[in-house]
PDB file of C-alpha atoms in Angstrom:
ATOM      1  CA  MET A 196      -8.265 -13.172  -3.127  1.00  0.00           C
ATOM      2  CA  SER A 197      -6.810 -10.746  -5.646  1.00  0.00           C
ATOM      3  CA  ASN A 198      -3.453  -9.084  -5.073  1.00  0.00           C
ATOM      4  CA  LEU A 199      -5.089  -5.705  -4.451  1.00  0.00           C
ATOM      5  CA  ALA A 200      -7.530  -7.211  -1.994  1.00  0.00           C
ATOM      6  CA  ALA A 201      -4.557  -8.705  -0.127  1.00  0.00           C
ATOM      7  CA  VAL A 202      -2.824  -5.299  -0.138  1.00  0.00           C
ATOM      8  CA  GLY A 203      -5.978  -3.736   1.269  1.00  0.00           C
ATOM      9  CA  ARG A 204      -6.183  -6.359   3.995  1.00  0.00           C
ATOM     10  CA  ARG A 205      -2.523  -5.790   4.919  1.00  0.00           C
ATOM     11  CA  LEU A 206      -3.095  -2.027   4.972  1.00  0.00           C
ATOM     12  CA  ARG A 207      -6.009  -2.453   7.375  1.00  0.00           C
ATOM     13  CA  GLU A 208      -3.942  -4.764   9.617  1.00  0.00           C
ATOM     14  CA  ALA A 209      -0.951  -2.380   9.608  1.00  0.00           C
ATOM     15  CA  ARG A 210      -3.196   0.596  10.395  1.00  0.00           C
ATOM     16  CA  ARG A 211      -4.741  -1.197  13.342  1.00  0.00           C
ATOM     17  CA  ARG A 212      -1.368  -2.328  14.715  1.00  0.00           C
ATOM     18  CA  ARG A 213       0.470   0.997  14.262  1.00  0.00           C
ATOM     19  CA  PHE A 214      -2.391   3.268  15.338  1.00  0.00           C
ATOM     20  CA  PRO A 215      -4.689   1.155  17.527  1.00  0.00           C
ATOM     21  CA  GLY A 216      -6.499   4.233  18.823  1.00  0.00           C
ATOM     22  CA  ASP A 217      -7.382   5.528  15.347  1.00  0.00           C
ATOM     23  CA  ASP A 218     -10.689   4.839  13.720  1.00  0.00           C
ATOM     24  CA  MET A 219     -10.886   4.967   9.926  1.00  0.00           C
ATOM     25  CA  GLN A 220     -11.625   8.694   9.934  1.00  0.00           C
ATOM     26  CA  ALA A 221      -8.578   9.539  12.064  1.00  0.00           C
ATOM     27  CA  PHE A 222      -6.215   7.475   9.915  1.00  0.00           C
ATOM     28  CA  ALA A 223      -7.716   8.889   6.720  1.00  0.00           C
ATOM     29  CA  LEU A 224      -6.852  12.362   8.021  1.00  0.00           C
ATOM     30  CA  ARG A 225      -3.282  11.217   8.736  1.00  0.00           C
ATOM     31  CA  ILE A 226      -2.797  10.191   5.103  1.00  0.00           C
ATOM     32  CA  GLY A 227      -4.771  13.056   3.574  1.00  0.00           C
ATOM     33  CA  VAL A 228      -7.719  11.166   2.107  1.00  0.00           C
ATOM     34  CA  ALA A 229     -11.435  10.951   2.751  1.00  0.00           C
ATOM     35  CA  ARG A 230     -12.710   8.114   4.912  1.00  0.00           C
ATOM     36  CA  SER A 231     -14.473   6.693   1.860  1.00  0.00           C
ATOM     37  CA  THR A 232     -11.148   6.553  -0.005  1.00  0.00           C
ATOM     38  CA  LEU A 233      -9.482   4.714   2.863  1.00  0.00           C
ATOM     39  CA  GLN A 234     -12.381   2.292   2.889  1.00  0.00           C
ATOM     40  CA  LYS A 235     -11.845   1.659  -0.840  1.00  0.00           C
ATOM     41  CA  MET A 236      -8.120   1.189  -0.260  1.00  0.00           C
ATOM     42  CA  GLU A 237      -8.748  -1.387   2.432  1.00  0.00           C
ATOM     43  CA  GLN A 238     -11.074  -3.211   0.047  1.00  0.00           C
ATOM     44  CA  GLY A 239      -8.410  -3.255  -2.674  1.00  0.00           C
ATOM     45  CA  ASP A 240     -10.279  -0.962  -5.059  1.00  0.00           C
ATOM     46  CA  PRO A 241      -8.135  -0.603  -8.223  1.00  0.00           C
ATOM     47  CA  GLY A 242      -9.530   2.888  -8.836  1.00  0.00           C
ATOM     48  CA  VAL A 243      -7.554   4.400  -5.955  1.00  0.00           C
ATOM     49  CA  ALA A 244      -4.396   6.190  -7.077  1.00  0.00           C
ATOM     50  CA  LEU A 245      -1.095   4.523  -6.229  1.00  0.00           C
ATOM     51  CA  GLY A 246       0.036   7.735  -4.534  1.00  0.00           C
ATOM     52  CA  ARG A 247      -2.648   7.240  -1.885  1.00  0.00           C
ATOM     53  CA  TYR A 248      -1.239   3.828  -1.023  1.00  0.00           C
ATOM     54  CA  TYR A 249       2.245   5.362  -0.894  1.00  0.00           C
ATOM     55  CA  ALA A 250       1.043   8.051   1.518  1.00  0.00           C
ATOM     56  CA  ALA A 251      -0.382   5.357   3.782  1.00  0.00           C
ATOM     57  CA  ALA A 252       2.841   3.353   3.558  1.00  0.00           C
ATOM     58  CA  GLU A 253       4.875   6.438   4.533  1.00  0.00           C
ATOM     59  CA  VAL A 254       2.747   7.136   7.589  1.00  0.00           C
ATOM     60  CA  LEU A 255       2.971   3.474   8.584  1.00  0.00           C
ATOM     61  CA  GLY A 256       6.753   3.392   8.093  1.00  0.00           C
ATOM     62  CA  LEU A 257       6.453   0.887   5.240  1.00  0.00           C
ATOM     63  CA  ALA A 258       7.345   3.017   2.214  1.00  0.00           C
ATOM     64  CA  SER A 259      10.601   1.174   1.538  1.00  0.00           C
ATOM     65  CA  GLY A 260       8.553  -1.644   0.007  1.00  0.00           C
ATOM     66  CA  PHE A 261       7.649   0.644  -2.876  1.00  0.00           C
ATOM     67  CA  ASP A 262      11.283   0.585  -4.015  1.00  0.00           C
ATOM     68  CA  ALA A 263      10.741  -2.997  -5.171  1.00  0.00           C
ATOM     69  CA  LEU A 264       7.800  -2.219  -7.463  1.00  0.00           C
ATOM     70  CA  PHE A 265       8.494  -2.909 -11.135  1.00  0.00           C
ATOM     71  CA  VAL A 266      12.085  -4.001 -10.481  1.00  0.00           C
ATOM     72  CA  MET A 267      12.992  -6.751 -12.868  1.00  0.00           C
ATOM     73  CA  GLU A 268      15.807  -9.039 -11.832  1.00  0.00           C
ATOM     74  CA  ALA A 269      18.499  -9.614 -14.417  1.00  0.00           C
ATOM     75  CA  SER A 270      18.543 -12.996 -16.066  1.00  0.00           C
ATOM     76  CA  LEU A 271      21.405 -14.867 -17.673  1.00  0.00           C
ATOM     77  CA  PHE A 272      19.242 -14.918 -20.777  1.00  0.00           C
ATOM     78  CA  ASP A 273      18.717 -11.127 -20.947  1.00  0.00           C
ATOM     79  CA  ASP A 274      20.484  -9.430 -23.828  1.00  0.00           C
ATOM     80  CA  ASP A 275      21.883  -6.217 -22.414  1.00  0.00           C
ATOM     81  CA  GLY A 276      24.370  -5.715 -25.220  1.00  0.00           C
ATOM     82  CA  THR A 277      27.430  -6.689 -23.200  1.00  0.00           C
ATOM     83  CA  LEU A 278      29.519  -9.821 -23.289  1.00  0.00           C
TER      84      LEU A 278
END
């Protein structure tokens, strides 16, 4: 399973747990996308804009995870110009 497919699966699981009464259409309205876009997101479609995933994460209370994207940990071997 690709990383995006796993993200889509986790999105679907989080949606169902947080809003068990919502169908796909209702949750799509919550995050401001079409049902077809939500369906693509839950399938891990790479063509969906990152902002759409962020909107879903915000509604689900999971947006803090986005703070870790693209953060590179410092290494003892990195040359940052200081000694």
